[in-house]
Coordinates of C-alpha atoms and ligand atoms in Angstrom, one line a residue:
X1 CA -70.3 140.9 31.5
X2 CA -66.9 140.2 33.6
X3 CA -64.7 138.2 31.2
X4 CA -65.2 134.9 34.0
X5 CA -69.2 135.2 33.0
X6 CA -68.2 135.9 29.6
X7 CA -66.2 133.0 29.4
X8 CA -69.0 131.1 30.9
X9 CA -71.8 131.9 28.2
X10 CA -72.7 128.7 26.7
X11 CA -72.0 130.1 23.1
X12 CA -68.3 131.0 24.1
X13 CA -68.0 128.7 26.0
X14 CA -68.7 125.8 22.7
X15 CA -65.9 128.5 21.0
X16 CA -63.3 127.7 23.5
X17 CA -63.8 123.9 23.5
X18 CA -63.9 123.7 19.7
X19 CA -60.5 126.0 20.2
X20 CA -59.0 123.6 22.5
X21 CA -60.4 120.8 20.3
X22 CA -58.8 122.0 16.7
X23 CA -55.4 122.8 18.6
X24 CA -53.4 120.1 16.2
X25 CA -55.5 121.9 13.6
X26 CA -54.5 124.6 14.3
X27 CA -50.2 124.4 14.3
X28 CA -50.9 121.9 10.8
X29 CA -52.2 125.6 9.6
X30 CA -49.1 127.4 10.6
X31 CA -47.4 124.6 9.2
X32 CA -48.8 124.8 6.1
X33 CA -49.1 128.6 5.9
X34 CA -45.4 128.9 7.2
X35 CA -44.1 126.8 3.7
X36 CA -45.5 129.5 1.9
X37 CA -43.1 131.7 1.4
X38 CA -44.4 135.7 1.7
X39 CA -41.2 138.0 1.0
X40 CA -41.8 141.8 1.6
X41 CA -44.2 143.6 -1.0
X42 CA -44.3 139.7 -2.4
X43 CA -48.0 138.9 0.3
X44 CA -49.7 136.9 -2.6
X45 CA -49.4 133.4 -2.3
X46 CA -49.9 133.6 1.1
X47 CA -52.9 135.9 1.0
X48 CA -54.9 133.3 -1.8
X49 CA -54.6 130.2 1.1
X50 CA -55.9 133.1 3.8
X51 CA -58.3 134.0 1.5
X52 CA -59.6 130.2 0.4
X53 CA -59.4 129.4 4.1
X54 CA -61.5 132.4 5.3
X55 CA -64.1 130.6 2.4
X56 CA -63.9 127.2 3.9
X57 CA -64.4 128.2 7.5
X58 CA -67.3 130.2 6.2
X59 CA -66.7 133.8 7.0
X60 CA -68.7 136.7 4.8
X61 CA -67.9 139.4 2.0
X62 CA -64.4 138.1 1.8
X63 CA -62.3 140.5 -0.1
X64 CA -58.8 141.2 -1.0
X65 CA -58.2 144.9 -1.1
X66 CA -56.1 147.1 -3.9
X67 CA -52.6 146.8 -1.5
X68 CA -53.2 142.7 -1.1
X69 CA -54.7 142.5 2.4
X70 CA -57.7 140.0 3.1
X71 CA -60.7 140.7 4.4
X72 CA -63.5 138.9 5.5
X73 CA -66.7 139.2 8.6
X74 CA -67.9 136.8 10.7
X75 CA -71.8 136.7 9.6
X76 CA -74.2 136.6 11.8
X77 CA -74.2 140.2 12.6
X78 CA -74.5 143.5 10.7
X79 CA -72.5 144.2 7.4
X80 CA -69.6 146.6 7.2
X81 CA -69.2 149.1 5.9
X82 CA -73.0 149.4 6.0
X83 CA -74.7 149.6 2.5
X84 CA -75.5 152.8 1.5
X85 CA -79.7 152.6 1.9
X86 CA -79.4 151.8 5.8
X87 CA -80.6 155.0 8.2
X88 CA -79.6 153.5 11.2
X89 CA -75.9 152.4 11.5
X90 CA -74.1 149.8 12.9
X91 CA -71.6 150.3 15.4
X92 CA -68.4 150.4 14.1
X93 CA -66.3 146.9 13.2
X94 CA -63.7 144.9 15.9
X95 CA -61.3 144.5 13.8
X96 CA -58.9 141.4 14.7
X97 CA -55.7 141.3 12.5
X98 CA -52.9 139.2 12.0
X99 CA -49.7 140.4 9.5
X100 CA -48.6 138.3 6.1
X101 CA -45.6 139.7 5.5
X102 CA -42.9 137.9 6.7
X103 CA -39.0 139.6 6.6
X104 CA -37.2 137.1 4.9
X105 CA -36.3 137.6 0.8
X106 CA -37.7 135.8 -2.3
X107 CA -35.5 132.0 -2.4
X108 CA -35.2 131.6 1.7
X109 CA -35.7 128.1 2.1
X110 CA -38.9 128.3 4.4
X111 CA -39.9 124.7 4.6
X112 CA -40.9 123.7 8.9
X113 CA -39.5 121.1 10.1
X114 CA -40.7 118.7 13.6
X115 CA -37.7 118.2 16.0
X116 CA -39.7 116.8 18.7
X117 CA -42.6 118.8 18.9
X118 CA -41.1 121.6 18.0
X119 CA -41.4 123.9 15.5
X120 CA -38.5 125.1 13.3
X121 CA -38.9 127.3 10.3
X122 CA -38.2 131.4 9.2
X123 CA -41.5 133.3 10.2
X124 CA -43.4 130.0 11.9
X125 CA -44.0 132.5 14.9
X126 CA -43.5 135.8 13.7
X127 CA -46.4 135.2 11.7
X128 CA -47.2 132.3 11.3
X129 CA -48.8 131.9 14.7
X130 CA -50.8 134.5 14.5
X131 CA -52.4 134.1 11.1
X132 CA -52.9 130.4 11.8
X133 CA -55.1 132.0 14.8
X134 CA -56.8 134.1 13.5
X135 CA -58.1 131.3 11.4
X136 CA -58.7 129.0 14.2
X137 CA -60.9 131.9 16.2
X138 CA -63.1 132.4 12.5
X139 CA -63.5 129.0 12.9
X140 CA -64.7 128.4 16.7
X141 CA -66.4 131.7 16.4
X142 CA -68.6 130.4 13.8
X143 CA -69.0 127.0 14.6
X144 CA -70.3 128.0 18.2
X145 CA -72.5 130.5 16.8
X146 CA -72.0 133.8 19.4
X147 CA -73.8 136.2 18.6
X148 CA -71.7 139.6 19.0
X149 CA -72.6 143.0 19.3
X150 CA -70.5 144.7 17.1
X151 CA -69.3 143.2 13.8
X152 CA -66.1 141.4 13.6
X153 CA -64.0 141.4 10.7
X154 CA -60.8 139.5 10.4
X155 CA -57.9 141.6 7.9
X156 CA -54.9 139.4 6.9
X157 CA -52.3 142.1 6.7
X158 CA -49.3 143.2 4.0
X159 CA -46.1 145.2 4.2
X160 CA -45.9 144.8 8.4
X161 CA -42.4 144.3 8.8
X162 CA -39.2 146.9 8.0
X163 CA -39.5 147.7 4.3
X164 CA -43.1 147.3 4.8
X165 CA -43.2 150.0 6.8
X166 CA -47.5 149.2 7.9
X167 CA -48.5 149.8 4.3
X168 CA -51.4 147.4 4.7
X169 CA -52.6 148.9 8.6
X170 CA -51.8 152.5 6.4
X171 CA -54.5 151.4 3.3
X172 CA -56.7 149.6 5.8
X173 CA -56.4 153.1 8.0
X174 CA -56.4 155.8 5.1
X175 CA -58.4 159.1 5.4
X176 CA -61.9 158.3 4.3
X177 CA -61.5 154.8 4.3
X178 CA -64.8 153.3 6.1
X179 CA -62.7 151.7 8.3
X180 CA -61.5 154.5 10.2
X181 CA -65.0 154.3 12.8
X182 CA -64.0 150.7 14.0
X183 CA -64.4 150.9 18.0
X184 CA -61.5 148.4 18.1
X185 CA -58.7 146.8 16.6
X186 CA -56.7 144.0 17.8
X187 CA -53.2 142.5 16.2
X188 CA -52.2 138.5 17.0
X189 CA -48.6 138.9 16.7
X190 CA -45.9 136.9 17.4
X191 CA -46.4 134.2 20.3
X192 CA -46.8 134.4 24.5
X193 CA -49.7 134.8 26.4
X194 CA -48.7 137.6 29.3
X195 CA -48.2 140.8 27.4
X196 CA -50.3 143.5 26.2
X197 CA -49.1 146.4 23.8
X198 CA -51.1 148.9 24.1
X199 CA -47.7 151.7 23.3
X200 CA -46.7 152.2 19.6
X201 CA -43.8 152.4 19.1
X202 CA -42.7 155.1 16.6
X203 CA -39.9 155.5 14.6
X204 CA -38.5 157.0 11.3
X205 CA -36.4 156.3 8.9
X206 CA -33.9 158.4 7.0
X207 CA -31.4 157.9 3.5
X208 CA -29.0 160.3 3.4
X209 CA -26.6 161.1 0.9
X210 CA -23.8 163.4 0.0
X211 CA -22.8 164.4 -3.3
X212 CA -20.0 166.0 -4.4
X213 CA -17.7 166.7 -7.9
X214 CA -15.6 163.8 -6.2
X215 CA -11.6 164.3 -8.1
X216 CA -8.0 163.0 -7.5
X217 CA -6.5 162.6 -3.7
X218 CA -3.5 164.9 -4.4
X219 CA -4.2 166.6 -7.4
X220 CA -7.7 168.2 -6.4
X221 CA -7.2 168.5 -2.8
X222 CA -9.1 171.0 -1.3
X223 CA -12.6 169.8 -3.2
X224 CA -15.0 168.7 -0.5
X225 CA -15.5 165.2 -0.1
X226 CA -18.6 163.5 0.4
X227 CA -17.5 161.0 3.3
X228 CA -15.6 163.3 5.2
X229 CA -19.4 165.6 5.8
X230 CA -20.5 162.5 6.1
X231 CA -18.4 161.5 8.6
X232 CA -18.7 164.9 10.6
X233 CA -22.6 164.6 10.1
X234 CA -22.3 160.7 12.0
X235 CA -20.1 162.5 14.9
X236 CA -22.8 165.0 15.9
X237 CA -25.9 162.0 15.7
X238 CA -23.3 160.1 17.4
X239 CA -23.1 162.8 20.2
X240 CA -26.7 164.1 20.9
X241 CA -28.4 163.4 23.8
X242 CA -31.6 161.6 23.7
X243 CA -34.0 161.3 26.3
X244 CA -34.3 158.2 28.5
X245 CA -38.3 159.0 29.4
X246 CA -40.2 158.5 26.7
X247 CA -37.3 155.8 25.3
X248 CA -35.9 157.3 22.3
X249 CA -33.0 155.8 20.1
X250 CA -31.2 157.1 17.9
X251 CA -28.9 154.7 15.4
X252 CA -26.9 154.8 11.9
X253 CA -27.3 151.5 10.1
X254 CA -25.4 151.6 7.3
X255 CA -23.2 153.8 6.0
X256 CA -21.6 153.5 2.2
X257 CA -19.7 155.8 0.0
X258 CA -16.4 155.9 -1.9
X259 CA -14.5 154.4 -4.9
X260 CA -11.4 153.8 -4.0
X261 CA -9.0 154.8 -1.7
X262 CA -7.0 157.5 -3.5
X263 CA -10.0 159.3 -5.0
X264 CA -12.0 162.0 -3.5
X265 CA -15.2 160.6 -2.8
X266 CA -18.6 162.0 -5.0
X267 CA -20.9 160.7 -3.3
X268 CA -21.7 158.8 0.2
X269 CA -24.3 157.6 2.2
X270 CA -25.8 156.7 5.2
X271 CA -29.0 155.4 6.4
X272 CA -30.8 156.2 10.0
X273 CA -33.2 155.4 12.3
X274 CA -34.6 157.1 14.7
X275 CA -37.4 155.7 17.5
X276 CA -39.6 157.3 20.6
X277 CA -42.5 155.7 22.8
X278 CA -42.9 160.0 22.3
X279 CA -44.1 160.9 19.3
X280 CA -43.8 164.7 20.0
X281 CA -40.0 163.9 21.2
X282 CA -40.0 161.9 17.8
X283 CA -40.6 164.7 15.4
X284 CA -38.4 166.9 18.2
X285 CA -35.5 164.7 17.5
X286 CA -36.0 164.2 13.9
X287 CA -35.6 168.0 14.0
X288 CA -32.6 168.3 15.9
X289 CA -31.2 164.8 13.9
X290 CA -31.5 166.6 10.4
X291 CA -30.5 170.2 11.8
X292 CA -27.2 168.4 12.4
X293 CA -26.4 166.5 9.0
X294 CA -27.2 170.4 7.7
X295 CA -24.9 172.0 9.7
X296 CA -22.2 168.6 8.9
X297 CA -22.7 169.3 5.7
X298 CA -21.9 173.3 5.9
X299 CA -19.1 172.3 7.7
X300 CA -17.2 170.4 5.5
X301 CA -18.4 173.0 2.5
X302 CA -16.9 175.7 4.3
X303 CA -13.5 173.7 5.1
X304 CA -13.2 173.4 1.2
X305 CA -11.0 175.1 -1.1
X306 CA -12.1 178.5 -3.0
X307 CA -13.6 177.8 -6.3
X308 CA -14.5 174.6 -5.6
X309 CA -17.6 172.7 -5.9
X310 CA -20.2 172.7 -2.9
X311 CA -21.2 169.3 -1.5
X312 CA -25.5 168.2 -1.9
X313 CA -27.3 167.0 0.8
X314 CA -30.6 164.8 -0.3
X315 CA -32.8 163.3 2.8
X316 CA -35.2 160.8 2.0
X317 CA -37.8 159.5 3.8
X318 CA -37.7 155.8 3.8
X319 CA -39.7 155.0 6.8
X320 CA -42.3 156.4 9.2
X321 CA -44.2 154.6 11.7
X322 CA -46.4 156.9 14.6
X323 CA -46.3 156.1 17.8
X324 CA -48.8 157.2 21.0
X325 CA -50.4 154.9 22.7
X326 CA -54.0 153.2 24.5
X327 CA -54.2 154.1 27.2
X328 CA -53.7 152.0 30.1
X329 CA -57.7 152.6 31.1
X330 CA -59.3 151.8 28.2
X331 CA -61.8 149.4 27.6
X332 CA -59.8 147.1 25.7
X333 CA -56.9 146.9 27.5
X334 CA -58.6 146.2 30.8
X335 CA -60.3 143.4 28.3
X336 CA -56.5 142.3 27.7
X337 CA -55.9 142.2 31.4
X338 CA -58.5 140.2 32.3
X339 CA -58.5 137.6 29.7
X340 CA -54.8 137.1 30.8
X341 CA -56.1 136.9 34.1
X342 CA -58.4 134.0 32.7
X343 CA -56.0 132.4 31.4
X344 CA -53.6 132.1 34.4
X345 CA -51.1 134.7 33.3
X346 CA -50.1 138.3 34.4
X347 CA -50.7 140.6 32.5
X348 CA -47.4 143.4 31.3
X349 CA -48.1 146.5 29.5
X350 CA -45.3 146.9 26.8
X351 CA -44.3 149.2 23.7
X352 CA -44.0 147.8 20.4
X353 CA -44.4 148.2 16.9
X354 CA -46.9 146.7 14.9
X355 CA -49.8 147.0 13.1
X356 CA -51.9 148.4 16.0
X357 CA -49.9 151.5 15.7
X358 CA -51.6 153.1 12.9
X359 CA -55.2 152.8 14.7
X360 CA -52.9 153.6 18.1
X361 CA -52.1 157.2 16.1
X362 CA -55.4 158.3 15.2
X363 CA -57.4 157.8 18.6
X364 CA -58.9 154.0 17.1
X365 CA -58.2 151.9 20.5
X366 CA -56.0 149.1 19.2
X367 CA -53.8 146.5 20.6
X368 CA -51.1 143.9 19.8
X369 CA -51.5 140.6 21.4
X370 CA -49.2 137.1 21.0
X371 CA -51.4 134.1 19.9
X372 CA -49.9 131.8 22.9
X373 CA -47.7 129.4 22.7
X374 CA -43.0 129.8 22.9
X375 CA -40.7 130.9 20.8
X376 CA -37.5 132.2 19.9
X377 CA -35.0 133.1 16.7
X378 CA -37.2 135.8 15.3
X379 CA -36.4 137.5 12.5
X380 CA -34.1 134.8 11.8
X381 CA -34.1 130.9 9.8
X382 CA -33.8 129.1 13.4
X383 CA -36.8 130.9 14.0
X384 CA -38.7 127.7 16.9
X385 CA -42.0 127.3 18.7
X386 CA -42.7 125.3 21.1
X387 CA -47.0 125.2 21.8
X388 CA -46.3 125.3 25.3
X389 CA -49.8 126.8 26.1
X390 CA -51.4 127.8 23.2
X391 CA -54.8 126.3 23.0
X392 CA -55.0 129.2 26.2
X393 CA -53.1 132.1 24.2
X394 CA -56.0 131.7 22.2
X395 CA -58.6 131.5 24.4
X396 CA -56.7 134.5 25.5
X397 CA -57.7 136.6 22.5
X398 CA -61.2 135.2 22.1
X399 CA -61.9 136.4 25.1
X400 CA -60.5 139.9 24.6
X401 CA -62.4 140.4 21.1
X402 CA -65.8 139.2 22.1
X403 CA -65.4 142.1 25.7
X404 CA -64.7 144.1 23.2
X405 CA -67.3 143.7 20.6
X406 CA -69.7 142.4 23.3
X407 CA -71.5 138.7 22.9
X408 CA -75.7 139.2 22.8
X409 CA -76.9 136.7 25.6
Ligands
ZN501 ZN1 -44.8 140.2 13.8

């Protein structure tokens, strides 16, 4: 069924009307959710509120998993995971997800103010808008009694941002998890109604620490210097040639070391971030970069005075987001394109790092979509949201979701 026909189906048309009629309630939900702090690794309060709302809306099988993701199912379709006794496996569910966490540390003022219709507050768009969209879509689907062919599961996930390293979705799709049988995954993240994230931008992050004996800058001259070694490493990393396609980047983002201008530093560390749209390129760059670091430390050790202690090197992986792609020809991407056109926008396929990275990396068709509206200042305390095209954005997610889940008519 094409997107326009699907949208005209009586139950789906009812759901679209409900989304538009409840626009103000969706904005109120954004304001409320954004004002509940959700710093990295501390999403429980906001998760608790999502759980309550799922309950009020009338979703089934509401649960909070071991890491704090809140899951619920649209009633009506088969239960999932299926009961052990069932002999015929129901089709795998379609998961609609939005992340709970923000980048803002505990203590950040997160209240939202309304500046002539523009909502201003940290996390108001990323991802209070996504969470409110999850609620609005759940509400519209329950009220309109749309019967889907596949189970539809709503997930509010933890740990999407920076240091969270996608831990919510990593848990959801861990080895042996029944959710790995999902037939589709749609992350609602941020705003807009045009872009379709079908490529997962992968990244790996490392903390590289060089340690030595230290010493006096004059009396102990000749001992290996941890900062010098790190400097050699940074020089080598900065000179690496990276492919332009697939787009690949390298960044030494933090450096620290030493205690005094007249002391040979005993320790120095750096934090390195590498990213690529190509999984193979990312793996290759990782080994190249780490080899450069090892060679730099070896070079520094080679220059030290004989008989003095050698520097040690330790590399800790502090982030790992896999890359990959849901092919442009995949039905989920086609569905999102059609839904985008249906709301009068021109679809654009892009790469980004979202909750969809994990399902994409294990071969589950997955995309990320904005939740309508406009925003700017993401990840700053001046973040704002304007509701231009808000309802259309939600309608686009609705039609995409229902195209993938199928509607029984
Ligand atoms: Zn986000």
